[in-house]
């Protein structure tokens, strides 16, 4: 076997690379609509589409470009199998809530299938079985318990000690008749249907605040506003929290994906390992008839852990060991938010905000949970009963396990806040090599430096503009990441991911070496 040439120099998502998305204008004047949806991923686009179908006048705004966030970086599994999840959920919350969760995910899968059929969308939708496998004796019992939970819930499934995927394994559970697709080709059609239904789209339009009231007003970074009856925040991390304290009730995780080309036989199916380090595998049918294998995993809290390029290297080694890659065509990473009880927050932003809604905390399963959120929020706005509203309500009571997780996460935040302030930094900006980023000392203070391939140096203040933690360099994706609440910034300090809304302070203009 010929060893592949190595990792691509820069991260790029296959989904984005294989989709020609139209551009939409920025908001250039204040407007009034029935509903304003903030966020251009699967939850925002699907919500806007559904509300427009109901006859509402809807505006969809996005801080950057549509579908360039987490939705553009997913592995795009359409499944109700969300790791080893149902047995722990039954134990912590009861079988009724577990049944509701499965029904919500299954309804989302049905909605996607029906929508693809309705519009005859060419998005590579393909039915697949979804596997959770293990090569650890310690996890066999957990798989068996999850299998028992499937049986209690009536989920079509099976248990096996053999899978065709060429990786070490001792057992697996299978959820039958799940699916996969090209998420951007699917959502591109929903965008077109939304516009055809009278919807308006504004890109490069950053929402920064909401003036509450009977008709709330969204304030944008450019100074223009959107007055409406209903505000829906689908911005990954809520752009507006009110008194919801979402920053303290969720943490941000990053995970990594390689897109490899291989002539090795692929048996079909979607796979994820039960134990760490997580390994996720699915295939993509390429236009030329070949297959791209998406090898994912290596999750960790944003801004924490080992040098980030090593996560890609770990996946590269795994791919070489089991999948005979001829070429690593793509690499990219994604950020996901995890709630204290692992259930998404979908519904009214707080118990006191009747006309502001939120969808967040999808825990890496945004294709189903993002669709669930759109269906649920549509029903709330249209004042229809929805059986899933109490389960996903952001104001639901916190569980005992959730209290423990909340304490642990916030102790971790405090630890990183203090550690960043006390870090002793000796490196100077002039010591930073080309295409290198590093924490440095400028005038005795901590700063972030990146020097591009032309020798131009960019310096930023490393204090996160959200709550003052110190950001760390992410050399895998060339970003500055906050280890406390997951905000991410570009080399020039611009916000890539919230909860931060303001950029890092630039310490000097770019300079030549």
Short mmCIF file of C-alpha atoms in Angstrom, two decimals:
data_model
loop_
_atom_site.label_atom_id
_atom_site.label_comp_id
_atom_site.label_asym_id
_atom_site.label_seq_id
_atom_site.Cartn_x
_atom_site.Cartn_y
_atom_site.Cartn_z
CA UNK A 1 0.00 0.00 0.00
CA UNK A 2 1.27 3.47 -0.89
CA UNK A 3 1.15 5.83 2.06
CA UNK A 4 -1.04 8.91 1.38
CA UNK A 5 0.67 12.25 0.99
CA UNK A 6 -0.52 13.40 4.41
CA UNK A 7 -2.99 15.87 5.85
CA UNK A 8 -4.25 18.76 3.75
CA UNK A 9 -2.53 21.98 4.77
CA UNK A 10 -5.77 23.82 5.54
CA UNK A 11 -9.11 22.58 6.90
CA UNK A 12 -11.96 22.39 4.41
CA UNK A 13 -15.35 20.67 4.65
CA UNK A 14 -16.36 18.35 1.80
CA UNK A 15 -19.95 19.55 2.12
CA UNK A 16 -18.96 23.18 1.57
CA UNK A 17 -16.45 22.31 -1.14
CA UNK A 18 -19.07 20.42 -3.14
CA UNK A 19 -21.87 23.00 -2.89
CA UNK A 20 -22.36 26.27 -4.75
CA UNK A 21 -24.33 28.40 -2.33
CA UNK A 22 -25.86 31.66 -3.57
CA UNK A 23 -24.93 34.86 -1.75
CA UNK A 24 -27.50 37.08 -0.09
CA UNK A 25 -27.23 40.78 0.80
CA UNK A 26 -26.61 42.24 4.23
CA UNK A 27 -29.43 44.02 6.03
CA UNK A 28 -29.14 47.67 5.01
CA UNK A 29 -32.23 49.13 6.66
CA UNK A 30 -34.49 48.48 9.63
CA UNK A 31 -37.44 46.21 8.82
CA UNK A 32 -40.57 44.71 10.38
CA UNK A 33 -41.65 41.09 9.98
CA UNK A 34 -43.81 38.51 11.73
CA UNK A 35 -40.88 36.29 12.71
CA UNK A 36 -37.12 36.79 12.65
CA UNK A 37 -34.92 33.69 12.69
CA UNK A 38 -31.26 34.22 13.61
CA UNK A 39 -28.80 31.58 12.41
CA UNK A 40 -28.26 29.98 9.01
CA UNK A 41 -27.78 26.30 9.88
CA UNK A 42 -30.20 23.38 9.75
CA UNK A 43 -32.32 24.54 12.69
CA UNK A 44 -32.58 28.14 11.47
CA UNK A 45 -33.25 27.34 7.83
CA UNK A 46 -35.80 24.63 8.62
CA UNK A 47 -37.58 26.89 11.14
CA UNK A 48 -37.73 29.81 8.69
CA UNK A 49 -39.00 27.50 5.93
CA UNK A 50 -41.76 26.05 8.14
CA UNK A 51 -42.93 29.46 9.37
CA UNK A 52 -43.01 30.83 5.82
CA UNK A 53 -45.15 27.84 4.79
CA UNK A 54 -47.57 28.85 7.53
CA UNK A 55 -48.01 32.22 5.82
CA UNK A 56 -45.83 34.31 8.15
CA UNK A 57 -43.62 37.09 6.89
CA UNK A 58 -40.17 35.80 7.89
CA UNK A 59 -36.62 37.16 7.82
CA UNK A 60 -33.62 34.84 8.23
CA UNK A 61 -30.35 36.51 9.22
CA UNK A 62 -26.85 35.05 9.46
CA UNK A 63 -23.69 36.68 10.84
CA UNK A 64 -21.54 35.17 8.08
CA UNK A 65 -22.62 32.96 5.19
CA UNK A 66 -25.43 30.43 5.32
CA UNK A 67 -24.40 26.88 6.28
CA UNK A 68 -20.77 27.78 7.05
CA UNK A 69 -21.07 26.87 10.73
CA UNK A 70 -21.62 23.55 12.45
CA UNK A 71 -24.10 22.32 9.81
CA UNK A 72 -21.41 22.69 7.16
CA UNK A 73 -19.01 20.65 9.30
CA UNK A 74 -21.24 17.75 10.36
CA UNK A 75 -20.85 14.08 9.46
CA UNK A 76 -24.56 14.25 8.47
CA UNK A 77 -25.92 11.09 10.04
CA UNK A 78 -29.72 11.18 10.19
CA UNK A 79 -30.31 8.88 13.11
CA UNK A 80 -32.05 8.45 16.45
CA UNK A 81 -29.02 6.52 17.70
CA UNK A 82 -27.15 9.15 19.68
CA UNK A 83 -24.30 7.15 21.25
CA UNK A 84 -25.17 4.98 24.26
CA UNK A 85 -28.02 7.23 25.31
CA UNK A 86 -31.35 5.53 25.96
CA UNK A 87 -30.39 3.30 28.88
CA UNK A 88 -28.83 6.22 30.84
CA UNK A 89 -31.86 8.39 29.97
CA UNK A 90 -34.30 5.76 31.25
CA UNK A 91 -32.28 5.45 34.46
CA UNK A 92 -32.09 9.20 35.06
CA UNK A 93 -35.45 10.39 33.76
CA UNK A 94 -37.76 7.42 33.22
CA UNK A 95 -39.04 5.46 30.26
CA UNK A 96 -41.68 8.05 29.31
CA UNK A 97 -39.07 10.72 28.58
CA UNK A 98 -36.90 8.22 26.72
CA UNK A 99 -39.92 7.31 24.56
CA UNK A 100 -40.55 10.98 23.82
CA UNK A 101 -36.90 11.56 22.86
CA UNK A 102 -36.92 8.63 20.44
CA UNK A 103 -40.26 9.69 18.93
CA UNK A 104 -38.96 13.23 18.40
CA UNK A 105 -35.84 11.96 16.61
CA UNK A 106 -37.84 9.46 14.56
CA UNK A 107 -40.32 12.19 13.55
CA UNK A 108 -37.40 14.36 12.44
CA UNK A 109 -36.05 11.53 10.26
CA UNK A 110 -39.52 11.08 8.72
CA UNK A 111 -39.78 14.82 8.05
CA UNK A 112 -36.44 14.87 6.22
CA UNK A 113 -37.42 11.85 4.12
CA UNK A 114 -40.82 13.36 3.26
CA UNK A 115 -39.27 16.72 2.37
CA UNK A 116 -36.71 15.09 0.08
CA UNK A 117 -39.54 13.23 -1.65
CA UNK A 118 -41.80 16.30 -1.85
CA UNK A 119 -39.18 18.46 -3.59
CA UNK A 120 -37.35 15.58 -5.32
CA UNK A 121 -34.11 16.73 -3.72
CA UNK A 122 -30.90 15.18 -5.03
CA UNK A 123 -28.94 15.01 -1.78
CA UNK A 124 -27.65 11.44 -1.62
CA UNK A 125 -30.30 10.38 0.90
CA UNK A 126 -29.66 6.72 1.59
CA UNK A 127 -31.07 4.36 4.18
CA UNK A 128 -28.35 2.93 6.43
CA UNK A 129 -28.13 0.90 9.60
CA UNK A 130 -26.46 2.72 12.49
CA UNK A 131 -23.98 0.81 14.66
CA UNK A 132 -22.42 1.43 18.06
CA UNK A 133 -19.48 -0.97 18.42
CA UNK A 134 -16.90 -1.76 21.05
CA UNK A 135 -13.60 -3.59 21.31
CA UNK A 136 -13.57 -3.30 25.11
CA UNK A 137 -14.82 -5.96 27.52
CA UNK A 138 -15.81 -3.16 29.86
CA UNK A 139 -18.33 -1.83 27.33
CA UNK A 140 -20.03 -5.08 26.34
CA UNK A 141 -22.34 -4.85 29.34
CA UNK A 142 -23.18 -1.24 28.45
CA UNK A 143 -24.09 -2.27 24.90
CA UNK A 144 -26.29 -5.04 26.26
CA UNK A 145 -28.04 -2.58 28.59
CA UNK A 146 -28.59 -0.18 25.69
CA UNK A 147 -30.01 -3.06 23.67
CA UNK A 148 -32.48 -3.78 26.48
CA UNK A 149 -33.48 -0.11 26.41
CA UNK A 150 -34.10 -0.37 22.65
CA UNK A 151 -36.39 -3.33 23.27
CA UNK A 152 -38.32 -1.47 25.99
CA UNK A 153 -38.83 1.45 23.60
CA UNK A 154 -39.78 -0.71 20.62
CA UNK A 155 -36.83 0.50 18.52
CA UNK A 156 -36.08 -1.73 15.49
CA UNK A 157 -32.64 -3.03 16.41
CA UNK A 158 -30.35 -6.01 16.91
CA UNK A 159 -27.24 -7.13 18.79
CA UNK A 160 -24.26 -8.73 17.09
CA UNK A 161 -20.75 -9.88 17.85
CA UNK A 162 -19.58 -9.31 14.28
CA UNK A 163 -19.62 -6.30 11.97
CA UNK A 164 -18.18 -6.03 8.47
CA UNK A 165 -16.25 -2.82 9.19
CA UNK A 166 -12.51 -3.71 9.24
CA UNK A 167 -11.83 -2.45 12.77
CA UNK A 168 -11.24 -4.40 15.99
CA UNK A 169 -14.54 -5.17 17.71
CA UNK A 170 -16.16 -7.58 20.14
CA UNK A 171 -19.80 -6.54 19.94
CA UNK A 172 -22.16 -4.00 18.42
CA UNK A 173 -25.75 -2.85 18.60
CA UNK A 174 -27.60 -1.86 15.44
CA UNK A 175 -30.47 0.59 15.00
CA UNK A 176 -32.05 -0.32 11.70
CA UNK A 177 -33.34 1.89 8.86
CA UNK A 178 -31.59 5.13 9.73
CA UNK A 179 -30.16 7.38 6.99
CA UNK A 180 -27.41 9.65 5.71
CA UNK A 181 -27.35 12.49 3.16
CA UNK A 182 -25.53 15.54 1.83
CA UNK A 183 -26.82 18.15 4.29
CA UNK A 184 -26.07 21.24 2.21
CA UNK A 185 -27.69 19.90 -0.95
CA UNK A 186 -30.80 19.19 1.14
CA UNK A 187 -30.84 22.59 2.86
CA UNK A 188 -30.05 24.43 -0.34
CA UNK A 189 -33.45 23.31 -1.62
CA UNK A 190 -35.16 24.41 1.60
CA UNK A 191 -33.54 27.83 1.21
CA UNK A 192 -34.98 28.07 -2.30
CA UNK A 193 -38.43 27.00 -1.09
CA UNK A 194 -38.24 29.57 1.74
CA UNK A 195 -37.43 32.41 -0.66
CA UNK A 196 -40.16 31.25 -3.05
CA UNK A 197 -42.62 31.41 -0.15
CA UNK A 198 -41.73 35.09 0.38
CA UNK A 199 -38.95 34.71 2.94
CA UNK A 200 -36.08 37.23 3.09
CA UNK A 201 -32.45 36.27 3.78
CA UNK A 202 -29.73 38.62 5.03
CA UNK A 203 -26.13 37.40 5.32
CA UNK A 204 -23.22 39.26 6.97
CA UNK A 205 -25.77 40.54 9.48
CA UNK A 206 -24.84 40.00 13.12
CA UNK A 207 -27.55 40.08 15.78
CA UNK A 208 -26.17 41.42 19.06
CA UNK A 209 -29.12 42.18 21.34
CA UNK A 210 -32.89 42.11 21.74
CA UNK A 211 -35.13 44.84 23.09
CA UNK A 212 -37.90 42.86 24.74
CA UNK A 213 -41.57 43.80 24.51
CA UNK A 214 -44.83 42.85 22.84
CA UNK A 215 -43.01 43.30 19.54
CA UNK A 216 -39.35 42.59 20.31
CA UNK A 217 -36.62 44.31 18.33
CA UNK A 218 -33.40 42.61 17.24
CA UNK A 219 -30.45 44.98 17.21
CA UNK A 220 -27.67 44.25 14.72
CA UNK A 221 -23.98 45.13 14.72
CA UNK A 222 -24.53 47.49 11.78
CA UNK A 223 -27.10 49.51 13.72
CA UNK A 224 -30.17 48.34 11.81
CA UNK A 225 -33.00 46.57 13.60
CA UNK A 226 -35.68 43.96 12.96
CA UNK A 227 -39.00 44.45 14.73
CA UNK A 228 -41.16 41.35 14.88
CA UNK A 229 -43.72 39.32 16.80
CA UNK A 230 -41.38 36.35 17.33
CA UNK A 231 -37.59 36.04 17.69
CA UNK A 232 -35.99 32.63 17.14
CA UNK A 233 -32.33 32.14 18.10
CA UNK A 234 -30.73 29.28 16.16
CA UNK A 235 -27.19 30.63 16.43
CA UNK A 236 -25.52 27.54 17.89
CA UNK A 237 -24.78 29.42 21.11
CA UNK A 238 -27.70 31.80 21.83
CA UNK A 239 -26.80 35.31 20.68
CA UNK A 240 -29.11 36.65 23.39
CA UNK A 241 -29.42 34.96 26.79
CA UNK A 242 -31.59 37.32 28.89
CA UNK A 243 -31.45 35.63 32.32
CA UNK A 244 -31.14 32.13 30.85
CA UNK A 245 -27.48 31.69 31.91
CA UNK A 246 -26.82 29.40 28.95
CA UNK A 247 -23.06 30.00 29.21
CA UNK A 248 -23.12 28.24 32.60
CA UNK A 249 -25.44 25.39 31.53
CA UNK A 250 -23.54 24.15 28.48
CA UNK A 251 -19.98 23.44 27.46
CA UNK A 252 -18.43 23.43 23.99
CA UNK A 253 -16.79 20.35 22.45
CA UNK A 254 -14.69 20.13 19.30
CA UNK A 255 -14.33 17.02 17.17
CA UNK A 256 -12.47 16.24 13.96
CA UNK A 257 -13.10 14.63 10.57
CA UNK A 258 -10.94 13.31 7.75
CA UNK A 259 -12.32 12.71 4.28
CA UNK A 260 -10.28 9.87 2.77
CA UNK A 261 -10.34 8.27 -0.65
CA UNK A 262 -9.79 4.53 -0.57
CA UNK A 263 -10.19 1.56 -2.89
CA UNK A 264 -10.85 -0.73 0.06
CA UNK A 265 -14.32 -2.30 0.14
CA UNK A 266 -16.80 -0.44 2.34
CA UNK A 267 -19.60 -2.62 3.76
CA UNK A 268 -22.18 0.14 4.18
CA UNK A 269 -23.64 1.42 7.41
CA UNK A 270 -22.80 4.25 9.82
CA UNK A 271 -20.58 3.47 12.78
CA UNK A 272 -19.45 4.99 16.06
CA UNK A 273 -17.37 3.46 18.84
CA UNK A 274 -18.73 3.26 22.38
CA UNK A 275 -15.42 3.94 24.10
CA UNK A 276 -12.87 6.72 23.85
CA UNK A 277 -11.20 7.76 21.72
CA UNK A 278 -14.40 7.89 19.70
CA UNK A 279 -14.21 6.72 16.10
CA UNK A 280 -17.03 7.56 13.69
CA UNK A 281 -17.21 6.18 10.14
CA UNK A 282 -19.59 6.71 7.23
CA UNK A 283 -19.27 6.85 3.46
CA UNK A 284 -20.19 9.46 0.86
CA UNK A 285 -20.98 8.60 -2.76
CA UNK A 286 -18.86 10.88 -4.93
CA UNK A 287 -20.03 12.32 -8.28
CA UNK A 288 -17.34 10.30 -10.10
CA UNK A 289 -18.69 7.04 -8.70
CA UNK A 290 -16.05 6.65 -6.01
CA UNK A 291 -16.50 6.80 -2.25
CA UNK A 292 -15.22 9.24 0.32
CA UNK A 293 -14.95 7.82 3.83
CA UNK A 294 -15.55 10.24 6.67
CA UNK A 295 -13.43 9.23 9.66
CA UNK A 296 -14.33 11.27 12.74
CA UNK A 297 -13.69 11.51 16.45
CA UNK A 298 -11.10 12.88 18.90
CA UNK A 299 -13.62 15.03 20.79
CA UNK A 300 -12.48 17.36 23.57
CA UNK A 301 -13.55 20.55 25.31
CA UNK A 302 -12.85 23.57 23.11
CA UNK A 303 -9.57 25.31 23.88
CA UNK A 304 -8.37 22.45 26.10
CA UNK A 305 -6.23 19.36 25.67
CA UNK A 306 -3.37 18.41 23.39
CA UNK A 307 -2.02 20.33 20.40
CA UNK A 308 -5.01 20.25 18.05
CA UNK A 309 -3.18 19.10 14.91
CA UNK A 310 -2.47 15.88 16.78
CA UNK A 311 -6.18 15.05 16.73
CA UNK A 312 -6.06 15.01 12.93
CA UNK A 313 -2.85 12.94 13.09
CA UNK A 314 -4.53 10.38 15.37
CA UNK A 315 -7.35 9.99 12.84
CA UNK A 316 -4.77 9.75 10.05
CA UNK A 317 -3.04 6.86 11.85
CA UNK A 318 -6.37 5.11 12.42
CA UNK A 319 -7.26 5.50 8.73
CA UNK A 320 -3.91 4.12 7.57
CA UNK A 321 -4.24 1.15 9.91
CA UNK A 322 -7.70 0.02 8.81
CA UNK A 323 -8.88 1.73 5.61
CA UNK A 324 -5.96 1.82 3.15
CA UNK A 325 -6.30 5.49 2.21
CA UNK A 326 -4.91 6.54 -1.16
CA UNK A 327 -5.41 10.19 -0.37
CA UNK A 328 -6.64 12.33 2.50
CA UNK A 329 -8.74 14.76 0.50
CA UNK A 330 -10.30 16.77 3.34
CA UNK A 331 -9.93 17.59 6.98
CA UNK A 332 -12.16 19.75 9.14
CA UNK A 333 -13.46 20.17 12.67
CA UNK A 334 -16.80 21.03 14.23
CA UNK A 335 -17.98 22.58 17.47
CA UNK A 336 -20.96 21.30 19.42
CA UNK A 337 -22.66 22.40 22.62
CA UNK A 338 -23.55 19.93 25.36
CA UNK A 339 -26.16 20.64 28.04
CA UNK A 340 -25.92 19.46 31.64
CA UNK A 341 -28.43 16.60 31.05
CA UNK A 342 -27.46 15.99 27.39
CA UNK A 343 -30.94 16.96 26.14
CA UNK A 344 -31.19 19.95 23.79
CA UNK A 345 -32.68 23.24 24.90
CA UNK A 346 -35.61 23.95 22.55
CA UNK A 347 -38.43 26.36 23.31
CA UNK A 348 -38.98 29.67 25.09
CA UNK A 349 -35.67 31.33 25.96
CA UNK A 350 -36.77 31.66 29.59
CA UNK A 351 -40.06 31.12 31.41
CA UNK A 352 -40.67 34.88 31.15
CA UNK A 353 -40.06 35.35 27.41
CA UNK A 354 -43.20 34.31 25.57
CA UNK A 355 -42.09 35.51 22.14
CA UNK A 356 -38.35 34.68 22.14
CA UNK A 357 -37.31 31.13 21.34
CA UNK A 358 -34.05 29.20 21.35
CA UNK A 359 -32.63 25.99 19.86
CA UNK A 360 -29.22 24.87 21.12
CA UNK A 361 -27.26 22.07 22.79
CA UNK A 362 -27.55 19.43 20.06
CA UNK A 363 -24.54 17.40 21.31
CA UNK A 364 -23.23 16.40 17.87
CA UNK A 365 -26.63 15.15 16.66
CA UNK A 366 -27.85 18.27 14.92
CA UNK A 367 -29.42 16.70 11.83
CA UNK A 368 -32.26 15.20 13.88
CA UNK A 369 -32.23 17.62 16.84
CA UNK A 370 -32.05 20.67 14.56
CA UNK A 371 -35.06 19.38 12.63
CA UNK A 372 -36.88 18.55 15.88
CA UNK A 373 -36.28 22.11 17.07
CA UNK A 374 -37.78 23.60 13.91
CA UNK A 375 -40.91 21.47 14.16
CA UNK A 376 -41.33 22.25 17.86
CA UNK A 377 -40.75 26.00 17.59
CA UNK A 378 -43.15 26.21 14.66
CA UNK A 379 -45.84 24.61 16.83
CA UNK A 380 -45.12 26.94 19.75
CA UNK A 381 -45.40 30.01 17.53
CA UNK A 382 -48.57 28.70 15.86
CA UNK A 383 -49.96 27.85 19.34
CA UNK A 384 -50.31 24.15 18.63
CA UNK A 385 -49.85 21.38 21.15
CA UNK A 386 -46.57 19.53 20.84
CA UNK A 387 -45.85 16.51 23.07
CA UNK A 388 -42.11 17.20 23.11
CA UNK A 389 -42.26 20.75 24.49
CA UNK A 390 -41.83 19.84 28.21
CA UNK A 391 -38.97 17.40 27.49
CA UNK A 392 -36.84 19.99 25.67
CA UNK A 393 -37.97 23.13 27.51
CA UNK A 394 -34.96 25.28 28.47
CA UNK A 395 -36.77 25.97 31.77
CA UNK A 396 -37.15 22.29 32.69
CA UNK A 397 -36.07 21.26 36.20
CA UNK A 398 -32.42 20.34 36.50
CA UNK A 399 -31.71 16.71 37.41
CA UNK A 400 -29.43 15.62 40.25
CA UNK A 401 -26.91 14.40 37.68
CA UNK A 402 -27.27 17.75 35.93
CA UNK A 403 -26.43 19.60 39.14
CA UNK A 404 -23.23 17.59 39.46
CA UNK A 405 -22.31 18.25 35.83
CA UNK A 406 -23.09 21.94 36.23
CA UNK A 407 -20.77 22.19 39.23
CA UNK A 408 -18.00 20.23 37.48
CA UNK A 409 -18.16 22.34 34.31
CA UNK A 410 -18.08 25.63 36.20
CA UNK A 411 -15.21 24.52 38.42
CA UNK A 412 -13.38 23.70 35.18
CA UNK A 413 -14.17 27.20 33.88
CA UNK A 414 -12.80 28.77 37.05
CA UNK A 415 -9.64 26.66 36.81
CA UNK A 416 -8.92 27.80 33.27
CA UNK A 417 -9.76 31.40 34.07
CA UNK A 418 -7.19 31.47 36.85
CA UNK A 419 -4.58 29.40 34.99
CA UNK A 420 -4.68 31.71 31.98
CA UNK A 421 -4.11 34.78 34.13
CA UNK A 422 -1.19 33.21 36.01
CA UNK A 423 0.58 31.66 32.99
CA UNK A 424 4.21 32.74 32.66
CA UNK A 425 4.91 33.55 28.99
CA UNK A 426 8.45 34.16 27.77
CA UNK A 427 8.13 33.93 23.99
CA UNK A 428 8.34 37.18 22.03
CA UNK A 429 6.56 38.07 18.76
CA UNK A 430 9.78 38.12 16.75
CA UNK A 431 10.35 34.45 17.68
CA UNK A 432 7.12 33.31 15.97
CA UNK A 433 7.88 31.45 12.73
CA UNK A 434 5.93 31.67 9.47
CA UNK A 435 2.52 29.96 9.60
CA UNK A 436 2.85 29.66 13.38
CA UNK A 437 0.59 30.93 16.14
CA UNK A 438 1.64 31.30 19.75
CA UNK A 439 0.96 33.05 23.01
CA UNK A 440 3.64 35.74 23.44
CA UNK A 441 4.57 38.63 25.70
CA UNK A 442 4.02 42.19 24.47
CA UNK A 443 4.98 45.04 26.82
CA UNK A 444 4.91 42.59 29.71
CA UNK A 445 1.38 41.37 28.96
CA UNK A 446 -0.02 38.14 27.48
CA UNK A 447 -0.88 38.40 23.77
CA UNK A 448 -1.59 36.16 20.78
CA UNK A 449 0.63 36.21 17.70
CA UNK A 450 0.26 34.62 14.28
CA UNK A 451 2.69 35.08 11.39
CA UNK A 452 1.40 34.14 7.94
CA UNK A 453 3.40 32.61 5.10
CA UNK A 454 4.31 36.04 3.76
CA UNK A 455 5.82 36.99 7.10
CA UNK A 456 3.00 39.30 8.18
CA UNK A 457 2.47 39.33 11.94
CA UNK A 458 -0.95 39.63 13.60
CA UNK A 459 -1.18 40.47 17.30
CA UNK A 460 -4.32 40.26 19.41
CA UNK A 461 -5.21 40.59 23.07
CA UNK A 462 -5.84 37.04 24.31
CA UNK A 463 -8.53 38.05 26.80
CA UNK A 464 -11.84 36.62 25.58
CA UNK A 465 -14.45 39.35 25.18
CA UNK A 466 -17.16 37.14 26.69
CA UNK A 467 -16.10 36.74 30.33
CA UNK A 468 -12.37 37.42 30.40
CA UNK A 469 -10.77 33.97 30.10
CA UNK A 470 -7.53 33.70 28.13
CA UNK A 471 -7.82 32.14 24.67
CA UNK A 472 -5.44 29.45 23.42
CA UNK A 473 -3.98 28.87 19.95
CA UNK A 474 -5.63 26.15 17.85
CA UNK A 475 -2.92 25.18 15.36
CA UNK A 476 -5.11 22.61 13.62
CA UNK A 477 -7.62 25.22 12.46
CA UNK A 478 -5.56 28.41 12.97
CA UNK A 479 -7.94 30.03 15.42
CA UNK A 480 -7.90 31.42 18.94
CA UNK A 481 -10.19 29.29 21.16
CA UNK A 482 -11.54 30.03 24.63
CA UNK A 483 -11.24 27.10 27.07
CA UNK A 484 -14.02 28.43 29.32
CA UNK A 485 -17.14 28.78 27.16
CA UNK A 486 -15.96 27.85 23.67
CA UNK A 487 -15.78 31.23 21.90
CA UNK A 488 -13.48 31.14 18.85
CA UNK A 489 -11.73 33.95 17.01
CA UNK A 490 -9.83 34.34 13.73
CA UNK A 491 -6.17 35.32 13.48
CA UNK A 492 -7.30 38.95 13.27
CA UNK A 493 -9.55 38.56 16.30
CA UNK A 494 -12.94 38.39 14.56
CA UNK A 495 -15.60 36.22 16.23
CA UNK A 496 -16.06 32.80 14.61
CA UNK A 497 -18.14 31.14 17.35
CA UNK A 498 -20.05 32.63 20.31
CA UNK A 499 -20.93 33.28 23.06
CA UNK A 500 -18.52 36.18 22.52
CA UNK A 501 -20.02 38.95 20.39
CA UNK A 502 -17.10 41.37 20.22
CA UNK A 503 -13.74 40.67 18.53
CA UNK A 504 -10.44 40.33 20.33
CA UNK A 505 -8.64 43.64 20.56
CA UNK A 506 -5.99 44.12 17.90
CA UNK A 507 -2.73 45.13 19.53
CA UNK A 508 -1.06 46.42 16.40
CA UNK A 509 -1.45 46.54 12.67
CA UNK A 510 -0.02 43.59 10.75
CA UNK A 511 3.72 44.02 10.33
CA UNK A 512 6.33 42.48 8.09
CA UNK A 513 9.05 40.31 9.53
#
